[in-house]
Amino acid sequence: MEFPGMLGIALYRLRMLMRLLPIASLGPLLGIMAADMAVDIMRGSYGSVIIELAIAPPMAMTVVFTAQRDHAGLSGPLLFILGIVSGFGAMVLLTRGFAIGSGGVVIMGLRHLAVCAYAWAAIATEPAPRNPRPAFAHI
């Protein structure tokens, strides 16, 4: 799937990083998930930590395996929908976290933003080349 503008370029470069260095490229995603789990542990919400520990590894491996393939197959639309849902969650949580001044809510929003970015990067295709000079019609 081709994303527009600079978003498409950034997502495609993240996909290429996932193809070249799959384990190293997951570091930021797993790091922000670990920060979110630390906030949940500080709040005493151990149930959500257990759920995240169960969901995070399969989701991370699905993203990497999809990025390794040339065609996303059935997982492509599913990852696109996951990115939409996570992007909406990130928007809501970041807005709410900054509005009330809660660092924990901002961390949850950043986790959703990271999941959105990695899900979309797994299915991103190379953007079309841009023409650096505008073409004017000859008079």
mmCIF file of C-alpha atoms in Angstrom:
data_model
loop_
_atom_site.group_PDB
_atom_site.id
_atom_site.type_symbol
_atom_site.label_atom_id
_atom_site.label_comp_id
_atom_site.label_asym_id
_atom_site.label_seq_id
_atom_site.Cartn_x
_atom_site.Cartn_y
_atom_site.Cartn_z
ATOM 1 C CA MET A 1 0.000 0.000 0.000
ATOM 2 C CA GLU A 2 1.352 3.388 -0.958
ATOM 3 C CA PHE A 3 1.042 6.149 1.631
ATOM 4 C CA PRO A 4 1.198 9.811 0.558
ATOM 5 C CA GLY A 5 4.069 12.246 0.938
ATOM 6 C CA MET A 6 6.637 12.165 3.693
ATOM 7 C CA LEU A 7 4.557 9.639 5.642
ATOM 8 C CA GLY A 8 4.962 7.167 2.789
ATOM 9 C CA ILE A 9 8.701 7.733 2.611
ATOM 10 C CA ALA A 10 9.151 7.289 6.374
ATOM 11 C CA LEU A 11 7.004 4.152 6.491
ATOM 12 C CA TYR A 12 8.798 2.636 3.509
ATOM 13 C CA ARG A 13 12.198 3.302 5.092
ATOM 14 C CA LEU A 14 11.010 1.683 8.325
ATOM 15 C CA ARG A 15 9.905 -1.337 6.281
ATOM 16 C CA MET A 16 13.330 -1.538 4.653
ATOM 17 C CA LEU A 17 14.888 -1.404 8.123
ATOM 18 C CA MET A 18 12.592 -4.246 9.206
ATOM 19 C CA ARG A 19 13.760 -6.237 6.185
ATOM 20 C CA LEU A 20 17.469 -5.635 6.826
ATOM 21 C CA LEU A 21 17.587 -5.718 10.631
ATOM 22 C CA PRO A 22 14.349 -7.312 11.857
ATOM 23 C CA ILE A 23 15.230 -7.692 15.539
ATOM 24 C CA ALA A 24 16.953 -4.309 15.875
ATOM 25 C CA SER A 25 14.089 -2.512 14.130
ATOM 26 C CA LEU A 26 11.633 -3.752 16.752
ATOM 27 C CA GLY A 27 13.583 -2.066 19.552
ATOM 28 C CA PRO A 28 11.599 1.205 19.615
ATOM 29 C CA LEU A 29 8.263 -0.644 19.421
ATOM 30 C CA LEU A 30 9.122 -3.028 22.245
ATOM 31 C CA GLY A 31 10.713 -0.203 24.255
ATOM 32 C CA ILE A 32 7.571 1.940 24.209
ATOM 33 C CA MET A 33 5.506 -1.152 25.045
ATOM 34 C CA ALA A 34 7.793 -1.798 28.017
ATOM 35 C CA ALA A 35 7.363 1.812 29.161
ATOM 36 C CA ASP A 36 3.587 1.388 28.969
ATOM 37 C CA MET A 37 3.819 -1.836 30.960
ATOM 38 C CA ALA A 38 5.921 -0.041 33.594
ATOM 39 C CA VAL A 39 3.202 2.600 33.952
ATOM 40 C CA ASP A 40 0.592 -0.158 34.311
ATOM 41 C CA ILE A 41 2.688 -1.912 36.975
ATOM 42 C CA MET A 42 3.084 1.356 38.907
ATOM 43 C CA ARG A 43 -0.704 1.777 38.815
ATOM 44 C CA GLY A 44 -1.213 -1.812 39.985
ATOM 45 C CA SER A 45 -2.923 -2.920 36.779
ATOM 46 C CA TYR A 46 -1.266 -6.306 36.409
ATOM 47 C CA GLY A 47 -4.043 -7.728 34.236
ATOM 48 C CA SER A 48 -3.292 -5.364 31.382
ATOM 49 C CA VAL A 49 0.430 -6.179 31.650
ATOM 50 C CA ILE A 50 -0.322 -9.890 31.276
ATOM 51 C CA ILE A 51 -2.526 -9.170 28.261
ATOM 52 C CA GLU A 52 0.188 -7.001 26.683
ATOM 53 C CA LEU A 53 2.789 -9.695 27.314
ATOM 54 C CA ALA A 54 0.540 -12.184 25.538
ATOM 55 C CA ILE A 55 -0.267 -9.897 22.584
ATOM 56 C CA ALA A 56 3.035 -8.058 21.975
ATOM 57 C CA PRO A 57 5.285 -10.910 20.731
ATOM 58 C CA PRO A 58 2.823 -12.350 18.169
ATOM 59 C CA MET A 59 1.981 -8.854 16.926
ATOM 60 C CA ALA A 60 5.656 -7.911 16.589
ATOM 61 C CA MET A 61 6.469 -11.135 14.751
ATOM 62 C CA THR A 62 3.484 -10.695 12.419
ATOM 63 C CA VAL A 63 4.667 -7.201 11.545
ATOM 64 C CA VAL A 64 8.212 -8.410 10.836
ATOM 65 C CA PHE A 65 7.091 -11.453 8.826
ATOM 66 C CA THR A 66 4.731 -9.314 6.753
ATOM 67 C CA ALA A 67 7.474 -6.752 6.101
ATOM 68 C CA GLN A 68 9.782 -9.548 4.893
ATOM 69 C CA ARG A 69 7.367 -10.641 2.161
ATOM 70 C CA ASP A 70 6.873 -8.846 -1.146
ATOM 71 C CA HIS A 71 3.064 -9.103 -0.990
ATOM 72 C CA ALA A 72 1.232 -8.718 2.302
ATOM 73 C CA GLY A 73 -1.529 -11.187 1.464
ATOM 74 C CA LEU A 74 -4.425 -11.430 3.918
ATOM 75 C CA SER A 75 -2.429 -9.856 6.736
ATOM 76 C CA GLY A 76 -2.117 -6.601 4.746
ATOM 77 C CA PRO A 77 -5.724 -5.402 5.186
ATOM 78 C CA LEU A 78 -5.714 -6.606 8.787
ATOM 79 C CA LEU A 79 -2.567 -4.624 9.564
ATOM 80 C CA PHE A 80 -4.034 -1.587 7.808
ATOM 81 C CA ILE A 81 -7.133 -1.796 10.031
ATOM 82 C CA LEU A 82 -4.944 -2.307 13.104
ATOM 83 C CA GLY A 83 -3.061 0.853 12.128
ATOM 84 C CA ILE A 84 -6.291 2.817 11.750
ATOM 85 C CA VAL A 85 -7.588 1.709 15.151
ATOM 86 C CA SER A 86 -4.233 2.325 16.841
ATOM 87 C CA GLY A 87 -3.893 5.719 15.156
ATOM 88 C CA PHE A 88 -7.312 6.766 16.400
ATOM 89 C CA GLY A 89 -6.450 5.504 19.893
ATOM 90 C CA ALA A 90 -3.159 7.417 19.786
ATOM 91 C CA MET A 91 -4.942 10.606 18.777
ATOM 92 C CA VAL A 92 -7.468 10.317 21.604
ATOM 93 C CA LEU A 93 -4.952 9.296 24.279
ATOM 94 C CA LEU A 94 -2.340 11.907 23.353
ATOM 95 C CA THR A 95 -4.948 14.652 23.257
ATOM 96 C CA ARG A 96 -6.390 13.564 26.596
ATOM 97 C CA GLY A 97 -2.955 13.075 28.177
ATOM 98 C CA PHE A 98 -1.713 16.522 27.203
ATOM 99 C CA ALA A 99 -5.027 18.140 28.164
ATOM 100 C CA ILE A 100 -5.014 16.772 31.706
ATOM 101 C CA GLY A 101 -1.233 16.675 32.097
ATOM 102 C CA SER A 102 -0.969 12.928 32.650
ATOM 103 C CA GLY A 103 2.300 11.319 31.643
ATOM 104 C CA GLY A 104 0.858 7.809 31.900
ATOM 105 C CA VAL A 105 -1.855 8.561 29.373
ATOM 106 C CA VAL A 106 0.706 10.142 27.029
ATOM 107 C CA ILE A 107 2.839 6.972 27.250
ATOM 108 C CA MET A 108 -0.223 4.878 26.338
ATOM 109 C CA GLY A 109 -0.835 7.189 23.384
ATOM 110 C CA LEU A 110 2.770 6.848 22.250
ATOM 111 C CA ARG A 111 2.419 3.055 22.402
ATOM 112 C CA HIS A 112 -0.631 3.234 20.155
ATOM 113 C CA LEU A 113 1.243 5.560 17.800
ATOM 114 C CA ALA A 114 4.163 3.109 17.615
ATOM 115 C CA VAL A 115 1.824 0.194 16.888
ATOM 116 C CA CYS A 116 0.175 2.256 14.136
ATOM 117 C CA ALA A 117 3.512 3.168 12.576
ATOM 118 C CA TYR A 118 4.857 -0.389 12.615
ATOM 119 C CA ALA A 119 1.616 -1.913 11.321
ATOM 120 C CA TRP A 120 1.507 0.519 8.405
ATOM 121 C CA ALA A 121 5.240 0.217 7.752
ATOM 122 C CA ALA A 122 4.883 -3.548 7.329
ATOM 123 C CA ILE A 123 2.577 -3.017 4.334
ATOM 124 C CA ALA A 124 4.112 0.179 2.913
ATOM 125 C CA THR A 125 5.308 0.082 -0.676
ATOM 126 C CA GLU A 126 7.888 2.266 -2.328
ATOM 127 C CA PRO A 127 6.501 5.733 -3.026
ATOM 128 C CA ALA A 128 6.421 6.973 -6.589
ATOM 129 C CA PRO A 129 9.350 9.194 -7.545
ATOM 130 C CA ARG A 130 8.627 12.875 -7.251
ATOM 131 C CA ASN A 131 9.446 15.382 -9.937
ATOM 132 C CA PRO A 132 11.751 17.954 -8.320
ATOM 133 C CA ARG A 133 10.931 20.631 -10.923
ATOM 134 C CA PRO A 134 7.421 21.661 -11.819
ATOM 135 C CA ALA A 135 6.526 21.068 -15.445
ATOM 136 C CA PHE A 136 5.007 24.089 -17.149
ATOM 137 C CA ALA A 137 2.987 23.885 -20.335
ATOM 138 C CA HIS A 138 4.613 25.455 -23.366
ATOM 139 C CA ILE A 139 2.814 28.456 -24.752
#
